[in-house]
Structures are given as structure tokens and as C-alpha cells.
PDB file of C-alpha atoms in Angstrom:
ATOM      1  CA  UNK A 199     -83.856  85.911 -45.270  1.00 52.00           C
ATOM      2  CA  UNK A 200     -81.409  88.748 -44.626  1.00 54.00           C
ATOM      3  CA  UNK A 201     -82.428  92.044 -43.376  1.00 55.00           C
ATOM      4  CA  UNK A 202     -83.362  94.362 -46.205  1.00 58.00           C
ATOM      5  CA  UNK A 203     -80.994  97.079 -45.154  1.00 60.00           C
ATOM      6  CA  UNK A 204     -78.051  94.909 -44.172  1.00 57.00           C
ATOM      7  CA  UNK A 205     -76.206  92.898 -46.843  1.00 54.00           C
ATOM      8  CA  UNK A 206     -75.882  89.198 -46.212  1.00 56.00           C
ATOM      9  CA  UNK A 207     -72.607  87.739 -45.071  1.00 53.00           C
ATOM     10  CA  UNK A 208     -72.668  85.242 -48.013  1.00 53.00           C
ATOM     11  CA  UNK A 209     -72.819  88.025 -50.615  1.00 54.00           C
ATOM     12  CA  UNK A 210     -69.853  89.661 -49.029  1.00 52.00           C
ATOM     13  CA  UNK A 211     -67.713  86.526 -48.859  1.00 54.00           C
ATOM     14  CA  UNK A 212     -68.597  85.094 -52.186  1.00 54.00           C
ATOM     15  CA  UNK A 213     -65.871  85.625 -54.827  1.00 58.00           C
ATOM     16  CA  UNK A 214     -66.914  87.832 -57.807  1.00 59.00           C
ATOM     17  CA  UNK A 215     -65.631  87.213 -61.245  1.00 57.00           C
ATOM     18  CA  UNK A 216     -65.557  89.585 -64.027  1.00 61.00           C
ATOM     19  CA  UNK A 217     -66.882  88.701 -67.470  1.00 61.00           C
ATOM     20  CA  UNK A 218     -63.392  88.289 -68.721  1.00 63.00           C
ATOM     21  CA  UNK A 219     -62.479  85.721 -66.076  1.00 63.00           C
ATOM     22  CA  UNK A 220     -65.622  83.636 -66.476  1.00 64.00           C
ATOM     23  CA  UNK A 221     -64.344  81.295 -69.351  1.00 62.00           C
ATOM     24  CA  UNK A 222     -61.123  80.640 -67.504  1.00 61.00           C
ATOM     25  CA  UNK A 223     -62.995  79.879 -64.318  1.00 62.00           C
ATOM     26  CA  UNK A 224     -65.287  77.555 -66.172  1.00 61.00           C
ATOM     27  CA  UNK A 225     -62.340  75.932 -67.954  1.00 59.00           C
ATOM     28  CA  UNK A 226     -60.514  75.305 -64.665  1.00 59.00           C
ATOM     29  CA  UNK A 227     -63.619  73.525 -63.243  1.00 60.00           C
ATOM     30  CA  UNK A 228     -64.105  71.582 -66.548  1.00 56.00           C
ATOM     31  CA  UNK A 229     -67.663  72.734 -66.845  1.00 55.00           C
ATOM     32  CA  UNK A 230     -69.509  73.905 -69.990  1.00 59.00           C
ATOM     33  CA  UNK A 231     -67.221  72.280 -72.448  1.00 64.00           C
ATOM     34  CA  UNK A 232     -67.307  73.629 -75.887  1.00 65.00           C
ATOM     35  CA  UNK A 233     -69.946  71.723 -77.929  1.00 66.00           C
ATOM     36  CA  UNK A 234     -68.267  72.615 -81.189  1.00 68.00           C
ATOM     37  CA  UNK A 235     -65.101  70.974 -80.318  1.00 71.00           C
ATOM     38  CA  UNK A 236     -64.516  67.872 -82.172  1.00 74.00           C
ATOM     39  CA  UNK A 237     -62.900  64.563 -80.866  1.00 77.00           C
ATOM     40  CA  UNK A 238     -60.452  64.871 -83.656  1.00 82.00           C
ATOM     41  CA  UNK A 239     -58.949  68.038 -82.184  1.00 81.00           C
ATOM     42  CA  UNK A 240     -58.119  66.156 -79.045  1.00 83.00           C
ATOM     43  CA  UNK A 241     -56.761  63.273 -80.881  1.00 87.00           C
ATOM     44  CA  UNK A 242     -54.468  65.493 -83.078  1.00 89.00           C
ATOM     45  CA  UNK A 243     -53.093  67.257 -79.977  1.00 87.00           C
ATOM     46  CA  UNK A 244     -52.322  63.912 -78.450  1.00 89.00           C
ATOM     47  CA  UNK A 245     -50.618  62.590 -81.539  1.00 91.00           C
ATOM     48  CA  UNK A 246     -48.378  65.676 -81.720  1.00 91.00           C
ATOM     49  CA  UNK A 247     -47.538  65.391 -78.052  1.00 91.00           C
ATOM     50  CA  UNK A 248     -46.677  61.721 -78.355  1.00 91.00           C
ATOM     51  CA  UNK A 249     -44.496  62.433 -81.434  1.00 92.00           C
ATOM     52  CA  UNK A 250     -42.589  65.126 -79.413  1.00 90.00           C
ATOM     53  CA  UNK A 251     -42.139  62.661 -76.519  1.00 91.00           C
ATOM     54  CA  UNK A 252     -40.924  60.019 -78.934  1.00 90.00           C
ATOM     55  CA  UNK A 253     -37.988  62.177 -79.942  1.00 89.00           C
ATOM     56  CA  UNK A 254     -36.391  61.820 -76.470  1.00 88.00           C
ATOM     57  CA  UNK A 255     -35.877  58.043 -76.698  1.00 88.00           C
ATOM     58  CA  UNK A 256     -34.646  58.567 -80.306  1.00 86.00           C
ATOM     59  CA  UNK A 257     -31.929  60.770 -78.987  1.00 86.00           C
ATOM     60  CA  UNK A 258     -31.028  58.383 -76.242  1.00 87.00           C
ATOM     61  CA  UNK A 259     -30.945  55.444 -78.668  1.00 86.00           C
ATOM     62  CA  UNK A 260     -28.672  57.390 -81.154  1.00 85.00           C
ATOM     63  CA  UNK A 261     -26.358  58.238 -78.321  1.00 84.00           C
ATOM     64  CA  UNK A 262     -26.112  54.707 -77.157  1.00 84.00           C
ATOM     65  CA  UNK A 263     -25.521  53.203 -80.494  1.00 83.00           C
ATOM     66  CA  UNK A 264     -22.805  55.817 -81.192  1.00 82.00           C
ATOM     67  CA  UNK A 265     -21.146  54.984 -77.847  1.00 80.00           C
ATOM     68  CA  UNK A 266     -21.184  51.289 -78.637  1.00 80.00           C
ATOM     69  CA  UNK A 267     -19.990  51.617 -82.268  1.00 78.00           C
ATOM     70  CA  UNK A 268     -17.425  54.409 -81.930  1.00 76.00           C
ATOM     71  CA  UNK A 269     -15.492  54.464 -78.684  1.00 74.00           C
ATOM     72  CA  UNK A 270     -13.646  57.725 -78.286  1.00 67.00           C
ATOM     73  CA  UNK A 271      -9.991  57.030 -79.253  1.00 72.00           C
ATOM     74  CA  UNK A 272      -9.102  60.205 -81.110  1.00 71.00           C
ATOM     75  CA  UNK A 273     -10.403  63.447 -82.574  1.00 71.00           C
ATOM     76  CA  UNK A 274     -11.408  61.729 -85.869  1.00 73.00           C
ATOM     77  CA  UNK A 275     -13.339  59.017 -84.189  1.00 75.00           C
ATOM     78  CA  UNK A 276     -15.206  61.677 -82.082  1.00 73.00           C
ATOM     79  CA  UNK A 277     -16.101  63.520 -85.133  1.00 77.00           C
ATOM     80  CA  UNK A 278     -17.267  60.466 -86.963  1.00 80.00           C
ATOM     81  CA  UNK A 279     -19.224  59.389 -83.893  1.00 80.00           C
ATOM     82  CA  UNK A 280     -20.949  62.706 -83.789  1.00 80.00           C
ATOM     83  CA  UNK A 281     -21.904  62.551 -87.438  1.00 83.00           C
ATOM     84  CA  UNK A 282     -23.109  58.947 -87.085  1.00 85.00           C
ATOM     85  CA  UNK A 283     -25.206  60.046 -84.049  1.00 84.00           C
ATOM     86  CA  UNK A 284     -26.727  62.929 -85.926  1.00 87.00           C
ATOM     87  CA  UNK A 285     -27.433  60.810 -88.967  1.00 88.00           C
ATOM     88  CA  UNK A 286     -29.185  58.156 -86.705  1.00 88.00           C
ATOM     89  CA  UNK A 287     -31.083  60.677 -84.758  1.00 89.00           C
ATOM     90  CA  UNK A 288     -32.239  62.382 -88.014  1.00 90.00           C
ATOM     91  CA  UNK A 289     -33.329  59.091 -89.441  1.00 90.00           C
ATOM     92  CA  UNK A 290     -35.267  58.207 -86.261  1.00 90.00           C
ATOM     93  CA  UNK A 291     -36.815  61.739 -86.174  1.00 91.00           C
ATOM     94  CA  UNK A 292     -37.789  61.487 -89.905  1.00 93.00           C
ATOM     95  CA  UNK A 293     -39.546  58.100 -89.132  1.00 93.00           C
ATOM     96  CA  UNK A 294     -41.415  59.749 -86.168  1.00 93.00           C
ATOM     97  CA  UNK A 295     -42.392  62.674 -88.507  1.00 93.00           C
ATOM     98  CA  UNK A 296     -43.620  60.177 -91.142  1.00 95.00           C
ATOM     99  CA  UNK A 297     -45.621  58.329 -88.570  1.00 94.00           C
ATOM    100  CA  UNK A 298     -47.117  61.570 -87.274  1.00 94.00           C
ATOM    101  CA  UNK A 299     -48.025  62.679 -90.706  1.00 94.00           C
ATOM    102  CA  UNK A 300     -49.703  59.394 -91.411  1.00 95.00           C
ATOM    103  CA  UNK A 301     -51.726  59.460 -88.233  1.00 93.00           C
ATOM    104  CA  UNK A 302     -52.808  63.218 -88.880  1.00 92.00           C
ATOM    105  CA  UNK A 303     -54.009  62.241 -92.412  1.00 94.00           C
ATOM    106  CA  UNK A 304     -55.963  59.431 -91.005  1.00 93.00           C
ATOM    107  CA  UNK A 305     -57.524  61.712 -88.436  1.00 91.00           C
ATOM    108  CA  UNK A 306     -58.461  64.351 -91.116  1.00 91.00           C
ATOM    109  CA  UNK A 307     -59.876  61.566 -93.393  1.00 93.00           C
ATOM    110  CA  UNK A 308     -62.070  60.403 -90.507  1.00 91.00           C
ATOM    111  CA  UNK A 309     -63.255  63.928 -89.665  1.00 89.00           C
ATOM    112  CA  UNK A 310     -63.989  64.607 -93.453  1.00 91.00           C
ATOM    113  CA  UNK A 311     -66.046  61.399 -93.628  1.00 91.00           C
ATOM    114  CA  UNK A 312     -67.940  62.286 -90.441  1.00 88.00           C
ATOM    115  CA  UNK A 313     -68.621  65.782 -91.720  1.00 87.00           C
ATOM    116  CA  UNK A 314     -69.812  64.454 -95.055  1.00 91.00           C
ATOM    117  CA  UNK A 315     -72.225  61.972 -93.314  1.00 90.00           C
ATOM    118  CA  UNK A 316     -73.670  64.739 -91.259  1.00 86.00           C
ATOM    119  CA  UNK A 317     -73.956  67.262 -94.118  1.00 87.00           C
ATOM    120  CA  UNK A 318     -75.907  64.715 -96.205  1.00 87.00           C
ATOM    121  CA  UNK A 319     -78.455  64.728 -93.442  1.00 84.00           C
ATOM    122  CA  UNK A 320     -78.512  68.561 -93.035  1.00 84.00           C
ATOM    123  CA  UNK A 321     -78.036  69.852 -96.496  1.00 85.00           C
ATOM    124  CA  UNK A 322     -81.631  69.130 -97.906  1.00 81.00           C
ATOM    125  CA  UNK A 323     -83.225  71.050 -95.065  1.00 79.00           C
ATOM    126  CA  UNK A 324     -80.535  73.809 -95.200  1.00 81.00           C
ATOM    127  CA  UNK A 325     -80.889  74.463 -98.813  1.00 81.00           C
ATOM    128  CA  UNK A 326     -84.672  74.265 -98.787  1.00 75.00           C
ATOM    129  CA  UNK A 327     -84.887  71.346-101.181  1.00 75.00           C
ATOM    130  CA  UNK A 328     -86.595  69.061 -98.629  1.00 70.00           C
ATOM    131  CA  UNK A 329     -88.846  71.035 -96.261  1.00 67.00           C
ATOM    132  CA  UNK A 330     -90.089  68.977 -93.354  1.00 64.00           C
ATOM    133  CA  UNK A 331     -93.725  70.056 -93.804  1.00 67.00           C
ATOM    134  CA  UNK A 332     -93.997  69.082 -97.449  1.00 65.00           C
ATOM    135  CA  UNK A 333     -94.837  65.507 -98.452  1.00 67.00           C
ATOM    136  CA  UNK A 334     -91.821  63.416 -99.582  1.00 63.00           C
ATOM    137  CA  UNK A 335     -93.080  63.252-103.359  1.00 65.00           C
ATOM    138  CA  UNK A 336     -93.096  67.010-103.682  1.00 56.00           C
ATOM    139  CA  UNK A 337     -95.736  69.846-103.717  1.00 55.00           C
TER     140      UNK A 337
END
């Protein structure tokens, strides 16, 4: 036990955090995760990140197809190759966007079904229609 008039060395060396820094510190240590956070939030973020990463190979594929189909022999071929590359990249990006939209709708549908199931369980108690201390057949 430290001396009553002398501060302990541990108290002097321990890092102090302000209240504003506390959430960031907890997040960096991955402790006390948010209990209200849904798994669908993480899945939605992951789907958007994968869609953004899928655009890079789409651009490379479009450039490769244009290089194979339109070798540069003149200014008109370069322009037509650029237009063809933009059209191909646009169609591939549209396909990625449609797949992302399909995935996000599926995630929302799953979240809505999960919420409806849990609300069916909670709603009678919340509204007061079914109180736990009353018999099931009513008062």
C-alpha cells in the first residue's frame, strides 16, 4: 500500500484518458462492442467494399479487350477503341451495381424478417395486451 502522503508511482505512470477519448480507446482495443449493432450492418459494408473492389478488374478487363480488338493504327481507331472501352466498362460496372443492389435488398429483407419475428415476441408485452402476471385466458 502506498504511503498516504506520497502518490504511488503507478498512478503517475498510468495514462489518463478524457471522456471524449474513451470510445476511441475502447474501439481500438475492440472491447465493449455496440450491442445494438446488427450483423446486417457489417454485411452491408462488406458488400459495398467488394463492389468497389470489383470495379478494378472490370476496368482492367475492358482495357484488355479494347487492346485486343482495336490495335492503335490511327486516330479514328483510338477514338473507337476508347468508346468501346468506356461502353464495356460501363456495362460491367452496371452489372456490378445490379448485383450490389440485389445483395443489399436481400440483406434488408432478412433484417426486416428478423425484426418482425422479434417484434411478434415483444409487442404484446410492450403494448400491455399480454401482461406476464395475468393468466393466459385473461382477467
